[in-house]
PDB file of C-alpha atoms and ligand atoms in Angstrom:
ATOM      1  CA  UNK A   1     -91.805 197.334  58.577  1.00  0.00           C
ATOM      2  CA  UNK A   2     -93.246 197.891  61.906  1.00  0.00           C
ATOM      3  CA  UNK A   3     -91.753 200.446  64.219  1.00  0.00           C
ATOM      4  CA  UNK A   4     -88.685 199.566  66.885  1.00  0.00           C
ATOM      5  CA  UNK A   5     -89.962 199.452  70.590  1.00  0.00           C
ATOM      6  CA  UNK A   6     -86.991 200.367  73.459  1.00  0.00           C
ATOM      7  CA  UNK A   7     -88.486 199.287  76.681  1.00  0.00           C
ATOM      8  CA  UNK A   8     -86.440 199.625  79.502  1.00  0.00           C
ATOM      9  CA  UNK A   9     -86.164 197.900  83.577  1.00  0.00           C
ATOM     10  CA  UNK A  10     -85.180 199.710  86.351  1.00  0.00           C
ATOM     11  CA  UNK A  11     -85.125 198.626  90.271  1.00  0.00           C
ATOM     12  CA  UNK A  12     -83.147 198.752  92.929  1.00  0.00           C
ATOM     13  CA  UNK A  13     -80.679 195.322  93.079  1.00  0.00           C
ATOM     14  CA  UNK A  14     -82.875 192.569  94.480  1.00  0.00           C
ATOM     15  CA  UNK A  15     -86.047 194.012  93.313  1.00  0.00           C
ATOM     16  CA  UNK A  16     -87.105 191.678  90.912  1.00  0.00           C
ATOM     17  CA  UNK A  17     -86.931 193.298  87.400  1.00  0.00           C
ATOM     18  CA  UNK A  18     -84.456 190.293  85.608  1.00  0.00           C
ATOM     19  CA  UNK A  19     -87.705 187.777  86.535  1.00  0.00           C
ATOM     20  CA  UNK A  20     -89.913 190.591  85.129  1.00  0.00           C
ATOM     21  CA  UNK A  21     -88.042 190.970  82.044  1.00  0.00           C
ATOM     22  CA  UNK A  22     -87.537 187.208  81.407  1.00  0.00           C
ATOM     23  CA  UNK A  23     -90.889 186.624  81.702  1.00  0.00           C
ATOM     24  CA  UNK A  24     -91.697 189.197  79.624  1.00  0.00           C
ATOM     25  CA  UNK A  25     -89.501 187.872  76.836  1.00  0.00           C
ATOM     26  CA  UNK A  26     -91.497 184.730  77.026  1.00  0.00           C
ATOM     27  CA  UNK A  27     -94.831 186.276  76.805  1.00  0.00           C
ATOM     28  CA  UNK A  28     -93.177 188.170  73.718  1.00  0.00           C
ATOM     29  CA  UNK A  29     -91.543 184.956  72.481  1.00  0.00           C
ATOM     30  CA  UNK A  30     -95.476 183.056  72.506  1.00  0.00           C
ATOM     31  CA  UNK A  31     -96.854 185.887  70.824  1.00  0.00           C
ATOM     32  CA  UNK A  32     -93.989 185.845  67.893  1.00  0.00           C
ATOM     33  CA  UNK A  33     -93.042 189.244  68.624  1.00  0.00           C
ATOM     34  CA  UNK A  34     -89.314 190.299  67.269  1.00  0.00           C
ATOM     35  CA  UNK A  35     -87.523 191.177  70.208  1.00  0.00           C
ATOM     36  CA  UNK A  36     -83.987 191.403  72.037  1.00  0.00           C
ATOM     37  CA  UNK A  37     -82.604 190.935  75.204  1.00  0.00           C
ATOM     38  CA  UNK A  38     -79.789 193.079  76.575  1.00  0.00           C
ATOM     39  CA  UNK A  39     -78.567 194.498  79.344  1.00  0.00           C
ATOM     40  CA  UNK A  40     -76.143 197.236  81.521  1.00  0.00           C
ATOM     41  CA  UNK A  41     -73.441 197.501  82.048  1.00  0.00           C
ATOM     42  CA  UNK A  42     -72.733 194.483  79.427  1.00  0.00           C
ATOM     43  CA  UNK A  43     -74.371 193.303  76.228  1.00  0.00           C
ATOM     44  CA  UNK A  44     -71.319 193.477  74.036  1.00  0.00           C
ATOM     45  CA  UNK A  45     -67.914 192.427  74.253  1.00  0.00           C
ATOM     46  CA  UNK A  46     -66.325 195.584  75.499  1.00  0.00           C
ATOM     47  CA  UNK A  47     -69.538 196.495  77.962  1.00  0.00           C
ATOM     48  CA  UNK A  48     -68.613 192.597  79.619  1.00  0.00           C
ATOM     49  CA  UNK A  49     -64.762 194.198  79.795  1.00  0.00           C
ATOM     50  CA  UNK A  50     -66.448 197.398  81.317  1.00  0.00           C
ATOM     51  CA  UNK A  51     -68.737 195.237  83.328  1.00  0.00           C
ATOM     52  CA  UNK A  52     -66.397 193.063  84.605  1.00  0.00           C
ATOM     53  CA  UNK A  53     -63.843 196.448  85.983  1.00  0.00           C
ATOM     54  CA  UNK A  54     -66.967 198.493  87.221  1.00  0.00           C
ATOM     55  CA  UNK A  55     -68.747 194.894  89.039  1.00  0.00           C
ATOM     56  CA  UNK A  56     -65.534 193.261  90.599  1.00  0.00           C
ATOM     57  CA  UNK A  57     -65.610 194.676  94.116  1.00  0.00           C
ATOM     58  CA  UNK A  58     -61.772 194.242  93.871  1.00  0.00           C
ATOM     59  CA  UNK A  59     -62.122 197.155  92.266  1.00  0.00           C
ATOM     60  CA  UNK A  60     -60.528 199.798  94.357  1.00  0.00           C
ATOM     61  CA  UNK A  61     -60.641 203.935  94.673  1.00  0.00           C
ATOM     62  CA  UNK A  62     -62.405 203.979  91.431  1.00  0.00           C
ATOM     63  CA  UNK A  63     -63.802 207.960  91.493  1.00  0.00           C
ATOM     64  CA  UNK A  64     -67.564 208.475  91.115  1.00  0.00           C
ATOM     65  CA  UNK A  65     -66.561 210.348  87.879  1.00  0.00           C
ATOM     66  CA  UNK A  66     -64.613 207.567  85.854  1.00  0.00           C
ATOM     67  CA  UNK A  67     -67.319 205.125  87.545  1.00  0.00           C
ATOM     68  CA  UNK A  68     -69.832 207.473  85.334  1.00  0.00           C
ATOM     69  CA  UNK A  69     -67.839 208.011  82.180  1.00  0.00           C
ATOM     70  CA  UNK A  70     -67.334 203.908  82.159  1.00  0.00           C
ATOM     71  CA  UNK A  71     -71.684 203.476  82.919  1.00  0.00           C
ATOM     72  CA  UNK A  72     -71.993 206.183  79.560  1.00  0.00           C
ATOM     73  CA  UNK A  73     -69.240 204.184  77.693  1.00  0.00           C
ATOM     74  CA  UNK A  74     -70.844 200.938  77.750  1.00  0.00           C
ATOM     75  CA  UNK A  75     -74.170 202.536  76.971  1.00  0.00           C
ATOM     76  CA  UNK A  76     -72.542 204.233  73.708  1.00  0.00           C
ATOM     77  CA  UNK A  77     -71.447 200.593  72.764  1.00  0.00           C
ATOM     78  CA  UNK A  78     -74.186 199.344  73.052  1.00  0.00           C
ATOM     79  CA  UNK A  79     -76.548 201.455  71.181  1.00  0.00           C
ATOM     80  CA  UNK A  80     -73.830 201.014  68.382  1.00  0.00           C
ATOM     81  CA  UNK A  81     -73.601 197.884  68.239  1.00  0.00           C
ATOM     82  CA  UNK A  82     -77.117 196.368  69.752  1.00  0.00           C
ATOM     83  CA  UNK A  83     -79.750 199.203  70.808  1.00  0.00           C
ATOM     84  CA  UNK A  84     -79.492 201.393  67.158  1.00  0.00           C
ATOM     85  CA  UNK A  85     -79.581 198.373  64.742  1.00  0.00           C
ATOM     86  CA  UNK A  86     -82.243 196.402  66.814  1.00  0.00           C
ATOM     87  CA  UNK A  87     -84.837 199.237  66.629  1.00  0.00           C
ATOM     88  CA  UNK A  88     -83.860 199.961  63.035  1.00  0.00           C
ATOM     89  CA  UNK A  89     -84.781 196.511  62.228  1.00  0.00           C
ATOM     90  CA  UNK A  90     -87.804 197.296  64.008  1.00  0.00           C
ATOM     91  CA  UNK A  91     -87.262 194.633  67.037  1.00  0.00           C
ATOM     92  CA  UNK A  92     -88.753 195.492  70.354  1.00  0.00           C
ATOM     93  CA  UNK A  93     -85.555 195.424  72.388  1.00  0.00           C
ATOM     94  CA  UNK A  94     -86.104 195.048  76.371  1.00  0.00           C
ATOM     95  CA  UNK A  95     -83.167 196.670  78.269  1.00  0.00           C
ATOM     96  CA  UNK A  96     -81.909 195.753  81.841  1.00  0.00           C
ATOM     97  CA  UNK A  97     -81.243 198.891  83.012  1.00  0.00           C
ATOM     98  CA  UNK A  98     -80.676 202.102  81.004  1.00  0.00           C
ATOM     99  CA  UNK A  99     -79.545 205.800  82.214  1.00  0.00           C
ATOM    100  CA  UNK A 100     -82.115 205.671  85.285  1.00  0.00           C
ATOM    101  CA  UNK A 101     -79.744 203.461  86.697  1.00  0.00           C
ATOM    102  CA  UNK A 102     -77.161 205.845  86.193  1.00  0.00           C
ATOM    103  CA  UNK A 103     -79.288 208.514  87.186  1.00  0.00           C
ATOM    104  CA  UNK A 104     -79.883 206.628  90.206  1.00  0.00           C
ATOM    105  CA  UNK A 105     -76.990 204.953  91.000  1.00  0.00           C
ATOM    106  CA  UNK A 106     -74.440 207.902  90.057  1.00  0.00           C
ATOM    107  CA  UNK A 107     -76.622 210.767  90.136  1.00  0.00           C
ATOM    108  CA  UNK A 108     -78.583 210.012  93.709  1.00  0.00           C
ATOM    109  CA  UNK A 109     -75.749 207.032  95.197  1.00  0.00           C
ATOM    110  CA  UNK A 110     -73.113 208.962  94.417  1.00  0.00           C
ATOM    111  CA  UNK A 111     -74.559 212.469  94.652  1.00  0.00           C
ATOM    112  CA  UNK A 112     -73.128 213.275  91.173  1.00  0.00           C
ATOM    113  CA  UNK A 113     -76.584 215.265  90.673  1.00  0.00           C
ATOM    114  CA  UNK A 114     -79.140 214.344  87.707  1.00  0.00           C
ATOM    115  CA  UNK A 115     -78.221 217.318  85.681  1.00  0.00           C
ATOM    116  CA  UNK A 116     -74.406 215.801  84.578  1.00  0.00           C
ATOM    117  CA  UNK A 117     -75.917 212.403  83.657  1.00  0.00           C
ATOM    118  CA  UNK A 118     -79.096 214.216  81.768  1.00  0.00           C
ATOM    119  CA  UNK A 119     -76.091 216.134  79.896  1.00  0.00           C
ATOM    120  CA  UNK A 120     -73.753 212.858  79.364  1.00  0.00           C
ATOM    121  CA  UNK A 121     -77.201 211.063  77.878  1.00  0.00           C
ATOM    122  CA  UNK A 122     -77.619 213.978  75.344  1.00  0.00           C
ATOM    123  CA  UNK A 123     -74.053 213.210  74.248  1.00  0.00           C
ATOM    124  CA  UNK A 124     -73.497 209.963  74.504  1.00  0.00           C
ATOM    125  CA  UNK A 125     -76.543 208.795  73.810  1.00  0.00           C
ATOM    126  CA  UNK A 126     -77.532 211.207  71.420  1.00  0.00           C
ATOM    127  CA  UNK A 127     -81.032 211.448  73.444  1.00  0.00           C
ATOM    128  CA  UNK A 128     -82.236 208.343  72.937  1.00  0.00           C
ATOM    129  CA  UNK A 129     -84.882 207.540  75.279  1.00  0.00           C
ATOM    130  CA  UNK A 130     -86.882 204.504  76.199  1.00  0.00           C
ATOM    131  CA  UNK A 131     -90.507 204.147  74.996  1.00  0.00           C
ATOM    132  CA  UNK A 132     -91.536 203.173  78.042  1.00  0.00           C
ATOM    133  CA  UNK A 133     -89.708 202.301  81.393  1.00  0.00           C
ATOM    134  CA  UNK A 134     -91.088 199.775  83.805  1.00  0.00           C
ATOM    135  CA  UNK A 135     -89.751 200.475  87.082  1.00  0.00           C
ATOM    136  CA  UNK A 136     -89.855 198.061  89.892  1.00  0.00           C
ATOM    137  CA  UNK A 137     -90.348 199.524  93.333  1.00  0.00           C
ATOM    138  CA  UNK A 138     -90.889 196.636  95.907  1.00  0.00           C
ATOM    139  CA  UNK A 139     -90.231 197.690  99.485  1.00  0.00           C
ATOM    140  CA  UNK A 140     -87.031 198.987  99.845  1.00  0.00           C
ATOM    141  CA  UNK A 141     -86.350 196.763 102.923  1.00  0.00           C
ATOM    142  CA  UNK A 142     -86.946 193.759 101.254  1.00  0.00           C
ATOM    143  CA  UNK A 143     -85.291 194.560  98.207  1.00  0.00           C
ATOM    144  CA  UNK A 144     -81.936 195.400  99.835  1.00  0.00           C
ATOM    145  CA  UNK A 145     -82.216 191.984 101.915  1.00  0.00           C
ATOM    146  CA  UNK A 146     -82.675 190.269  98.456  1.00  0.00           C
ATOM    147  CA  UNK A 147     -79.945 191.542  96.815  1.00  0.00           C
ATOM    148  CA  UNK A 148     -77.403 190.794 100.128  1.00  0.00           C
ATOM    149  CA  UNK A 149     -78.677 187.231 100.166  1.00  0.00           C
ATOM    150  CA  UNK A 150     -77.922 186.907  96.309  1.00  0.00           C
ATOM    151  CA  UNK A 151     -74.766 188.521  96.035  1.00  0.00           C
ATOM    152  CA  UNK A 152     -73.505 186.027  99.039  1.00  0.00           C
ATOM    153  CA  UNK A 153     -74.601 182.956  97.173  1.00  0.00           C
ATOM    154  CA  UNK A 154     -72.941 183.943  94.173  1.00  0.00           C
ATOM    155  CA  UNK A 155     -69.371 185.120  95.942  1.00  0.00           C
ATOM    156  CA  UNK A 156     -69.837 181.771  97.782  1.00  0.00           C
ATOM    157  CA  UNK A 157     -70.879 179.659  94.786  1.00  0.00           C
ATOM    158  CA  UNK A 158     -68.616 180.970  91.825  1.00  0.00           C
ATOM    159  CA  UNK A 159     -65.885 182.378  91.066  1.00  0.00           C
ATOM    160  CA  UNK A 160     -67.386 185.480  90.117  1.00  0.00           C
ATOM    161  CA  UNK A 161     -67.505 188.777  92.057  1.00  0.00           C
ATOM    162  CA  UNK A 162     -70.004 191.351  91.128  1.00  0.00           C
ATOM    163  CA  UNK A 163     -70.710 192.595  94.548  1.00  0.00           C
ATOM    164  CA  UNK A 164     -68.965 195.915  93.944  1.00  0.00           C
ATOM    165  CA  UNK A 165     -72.399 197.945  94.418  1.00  0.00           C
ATOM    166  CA  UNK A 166     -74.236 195.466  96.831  1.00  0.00           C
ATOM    167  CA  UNK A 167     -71.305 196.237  99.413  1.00  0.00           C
ATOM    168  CA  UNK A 168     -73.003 200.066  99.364  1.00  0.00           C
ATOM    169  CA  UNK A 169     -74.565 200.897 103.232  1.00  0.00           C
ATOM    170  CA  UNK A 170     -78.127 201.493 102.950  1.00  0.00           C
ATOM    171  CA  UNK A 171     -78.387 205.144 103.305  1.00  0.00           C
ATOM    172  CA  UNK A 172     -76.439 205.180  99.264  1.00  0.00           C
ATOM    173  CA  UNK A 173     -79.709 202.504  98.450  1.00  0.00           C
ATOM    174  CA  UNK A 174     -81.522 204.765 100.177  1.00  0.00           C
ATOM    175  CA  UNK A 175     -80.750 208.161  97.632  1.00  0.00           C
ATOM    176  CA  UNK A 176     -81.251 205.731  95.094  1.00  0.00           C
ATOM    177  CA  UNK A 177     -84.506 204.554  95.603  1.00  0.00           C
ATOM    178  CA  UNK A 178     -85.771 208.132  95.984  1.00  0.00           C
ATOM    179  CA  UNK A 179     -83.785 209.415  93.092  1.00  0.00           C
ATOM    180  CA  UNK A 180     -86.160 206.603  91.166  1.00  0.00           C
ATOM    181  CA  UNK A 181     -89.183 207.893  92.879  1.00  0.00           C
ATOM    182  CA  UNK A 182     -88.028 211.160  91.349  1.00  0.00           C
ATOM    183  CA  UNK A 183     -87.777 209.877  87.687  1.00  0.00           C
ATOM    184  CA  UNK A 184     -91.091 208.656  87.915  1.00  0.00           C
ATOM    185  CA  UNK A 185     -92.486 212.053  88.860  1.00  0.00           C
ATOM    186  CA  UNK A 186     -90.967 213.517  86.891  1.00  0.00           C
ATOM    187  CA  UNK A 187     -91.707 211.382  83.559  1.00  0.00           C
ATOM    188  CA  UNK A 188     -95.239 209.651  83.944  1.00  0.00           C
ATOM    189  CA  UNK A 189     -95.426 208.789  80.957  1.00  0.00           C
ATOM    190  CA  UNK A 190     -92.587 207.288  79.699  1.00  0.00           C
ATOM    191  CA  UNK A 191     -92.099 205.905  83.300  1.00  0.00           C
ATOM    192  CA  UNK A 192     -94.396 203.122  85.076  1.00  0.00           C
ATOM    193  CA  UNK A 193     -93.745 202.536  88.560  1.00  0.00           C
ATOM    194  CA  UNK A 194     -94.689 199.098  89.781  1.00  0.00           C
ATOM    195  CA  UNK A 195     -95.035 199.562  93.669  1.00  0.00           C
ATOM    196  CA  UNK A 196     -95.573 196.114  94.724  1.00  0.00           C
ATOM    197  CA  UNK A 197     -94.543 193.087  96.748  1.00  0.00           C
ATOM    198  CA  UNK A 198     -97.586 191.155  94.989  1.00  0.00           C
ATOM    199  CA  UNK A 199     -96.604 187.502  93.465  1.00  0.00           C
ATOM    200  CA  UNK A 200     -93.934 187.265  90.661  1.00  0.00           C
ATOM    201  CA  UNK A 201     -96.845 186.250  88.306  1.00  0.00           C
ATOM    202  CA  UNK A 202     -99.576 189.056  89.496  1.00  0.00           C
ATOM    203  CA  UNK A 203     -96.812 191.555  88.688  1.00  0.00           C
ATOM    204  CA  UNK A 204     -96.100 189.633  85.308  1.00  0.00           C
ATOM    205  CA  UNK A 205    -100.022 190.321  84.452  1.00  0.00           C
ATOM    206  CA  UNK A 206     -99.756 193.316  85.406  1.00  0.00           C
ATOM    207  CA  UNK A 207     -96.468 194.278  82.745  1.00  0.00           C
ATOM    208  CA  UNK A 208     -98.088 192.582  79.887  1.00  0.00           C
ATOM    209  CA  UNK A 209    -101.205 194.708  80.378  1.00  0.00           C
ATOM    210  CA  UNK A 210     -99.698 197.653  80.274  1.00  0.00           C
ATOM    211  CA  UNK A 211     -96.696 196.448  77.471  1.00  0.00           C
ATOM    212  CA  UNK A 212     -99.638 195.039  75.373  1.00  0.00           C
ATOM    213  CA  UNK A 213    -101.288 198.876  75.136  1.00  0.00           C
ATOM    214  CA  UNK A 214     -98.266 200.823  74.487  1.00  0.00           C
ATOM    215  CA  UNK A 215     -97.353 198.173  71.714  1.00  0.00           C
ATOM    216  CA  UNK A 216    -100.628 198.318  70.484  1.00  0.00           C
ATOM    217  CA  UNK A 217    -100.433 202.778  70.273  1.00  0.00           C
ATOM    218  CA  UNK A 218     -96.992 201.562  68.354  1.00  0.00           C
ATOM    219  CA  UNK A 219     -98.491 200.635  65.413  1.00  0.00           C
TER     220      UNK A 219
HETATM  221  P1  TYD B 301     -76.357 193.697  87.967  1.00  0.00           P
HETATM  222  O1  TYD B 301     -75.698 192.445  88.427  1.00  0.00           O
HETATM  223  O2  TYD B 301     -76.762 193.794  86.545  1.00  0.00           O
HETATM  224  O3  TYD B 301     -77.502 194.023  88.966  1.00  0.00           O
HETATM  225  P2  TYD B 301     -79.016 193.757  88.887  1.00  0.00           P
HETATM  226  O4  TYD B 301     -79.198 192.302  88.585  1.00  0.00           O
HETATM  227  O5  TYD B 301     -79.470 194.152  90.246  1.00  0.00           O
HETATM  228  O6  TYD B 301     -79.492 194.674  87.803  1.00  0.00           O
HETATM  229  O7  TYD B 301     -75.390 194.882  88.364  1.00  0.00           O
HETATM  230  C1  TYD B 301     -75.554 196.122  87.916  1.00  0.00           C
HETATM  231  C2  TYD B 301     -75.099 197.047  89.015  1.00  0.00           C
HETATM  232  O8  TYD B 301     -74.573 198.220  88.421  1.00  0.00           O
HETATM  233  C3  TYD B 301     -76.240 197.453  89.913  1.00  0.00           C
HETATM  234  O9  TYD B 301     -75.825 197.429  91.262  1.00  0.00           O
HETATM  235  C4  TYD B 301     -76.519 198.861  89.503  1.00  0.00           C
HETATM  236  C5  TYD B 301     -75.218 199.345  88.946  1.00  0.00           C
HETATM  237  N1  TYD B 301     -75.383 200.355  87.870  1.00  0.00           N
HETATM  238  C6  TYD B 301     -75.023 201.665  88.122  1.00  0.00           C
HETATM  239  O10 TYD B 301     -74.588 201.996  89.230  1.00  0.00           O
HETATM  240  N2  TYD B 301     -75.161 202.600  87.130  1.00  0.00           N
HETATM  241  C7  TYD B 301     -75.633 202.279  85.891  1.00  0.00           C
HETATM  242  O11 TYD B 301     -75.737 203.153  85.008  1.00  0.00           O
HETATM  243  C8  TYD B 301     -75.982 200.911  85.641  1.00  0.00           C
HETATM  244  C9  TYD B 301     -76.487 200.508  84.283  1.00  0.00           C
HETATM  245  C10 TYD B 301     -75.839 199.981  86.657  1.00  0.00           C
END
């Protein structure tokens, strides 16, 4: 049975990495590849419950600790239910967003620090890292007026409010995006960063070149 593949997405909101990743899956889906689509916070009943509380910008005076414990919770979930058995099948399972985010988000947004979520992913996660990360870095200007524009169409269009984070000023966006920038120094190789405002299908080329070698070292 061939090997399980965990490849992760990571961006800032509005940068691009849900086209990436569905367009991945199609390239993946042409080439008869066994693969998965998931995604955080969500992917299982209980992470949509846990989305749904830490997404709802009703969502008032939650602290930037219980915000992290809920991020970790749905994570555990999912492995469990979606992450563990996919790989152990040997599926290559494509991830939006995995603890970078939180790393990110919680760690450099919040100021939690990277050192409490690196301890929470031992333990919750029981280590389990990504194969390989593909992180979108567009310009952080752009990406920010993206993700504003989106978030208004959807509060206008439906009934659904997931706007919690997009409300955050830029200077929060702004620890983020360097807290990414950090990850990627960090970790080169697990961790490709994709610096570019090229076209949606340059970029696309330039994922399945590097996705094609790193399944190809799987084997
Ligand atoms: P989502 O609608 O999935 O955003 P996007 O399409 O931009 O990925 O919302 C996820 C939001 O949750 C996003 O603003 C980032 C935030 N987040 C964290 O703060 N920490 C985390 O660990 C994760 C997984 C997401």
């Amino acid at each position: 049975m061939p090997q399980g593949f965990f490849l992760t997405f990571e961006g800032l909101d509005g940068s691009g990495k849900s086209t990436q990743l569905r367009k991945l899956a199609q390239w993946l889906e042409a080439r008869g590849e066994p693969f998965l689509v998931t995604r955080q916070p969500g992917g299982t009943r209980i992470g949509d419950r846990i989305r749904a509380l830490l997404l709802d910008s009703r969502t008032e005076a939650l602290s930037p600790m219980a915000e992290l414990g809920l991020m970790f919770s749905d994570r555990a979930q999912s492995i469990a239910e979606v992450i563990r058995p996919a790989l152990d099948a040997g599926q290559i399972v494509l991830c939006d967003r995995y603890t970078d985010s939180t790393e990110a988000y919680q760690g450099g947004g919040r100021q939690l620090g990277s050192e409490i979520v690196r301890q929470l992913h031992e333990v919750m996660c029981g280590g389990l890292d990504p194969d390989l990360t593909l992180l979108l870095l567009p310009d952080f200007r752009r990406s920010l007026e993206r993700a504003r524009r989106r978030n208004h169409r959807a509060v206008t269009q439906s009934a659904k409010d997931e706007g919690r984070f997009e409300s955050e000023d830029e200077s929060f966006y702004r620890r983020v995006f360097d807290q990414y920038c950090e990850i990627a120094r960090r970790e080169p190789l697990r961790v490709v960063a994709i610096e570019s405002d090229e076209e949606i299908e340059r970029i696309h080329e330039r994922i399945v070149s590097i996705v094609e070698a790193r399944l190809a070292h799987r084997a």
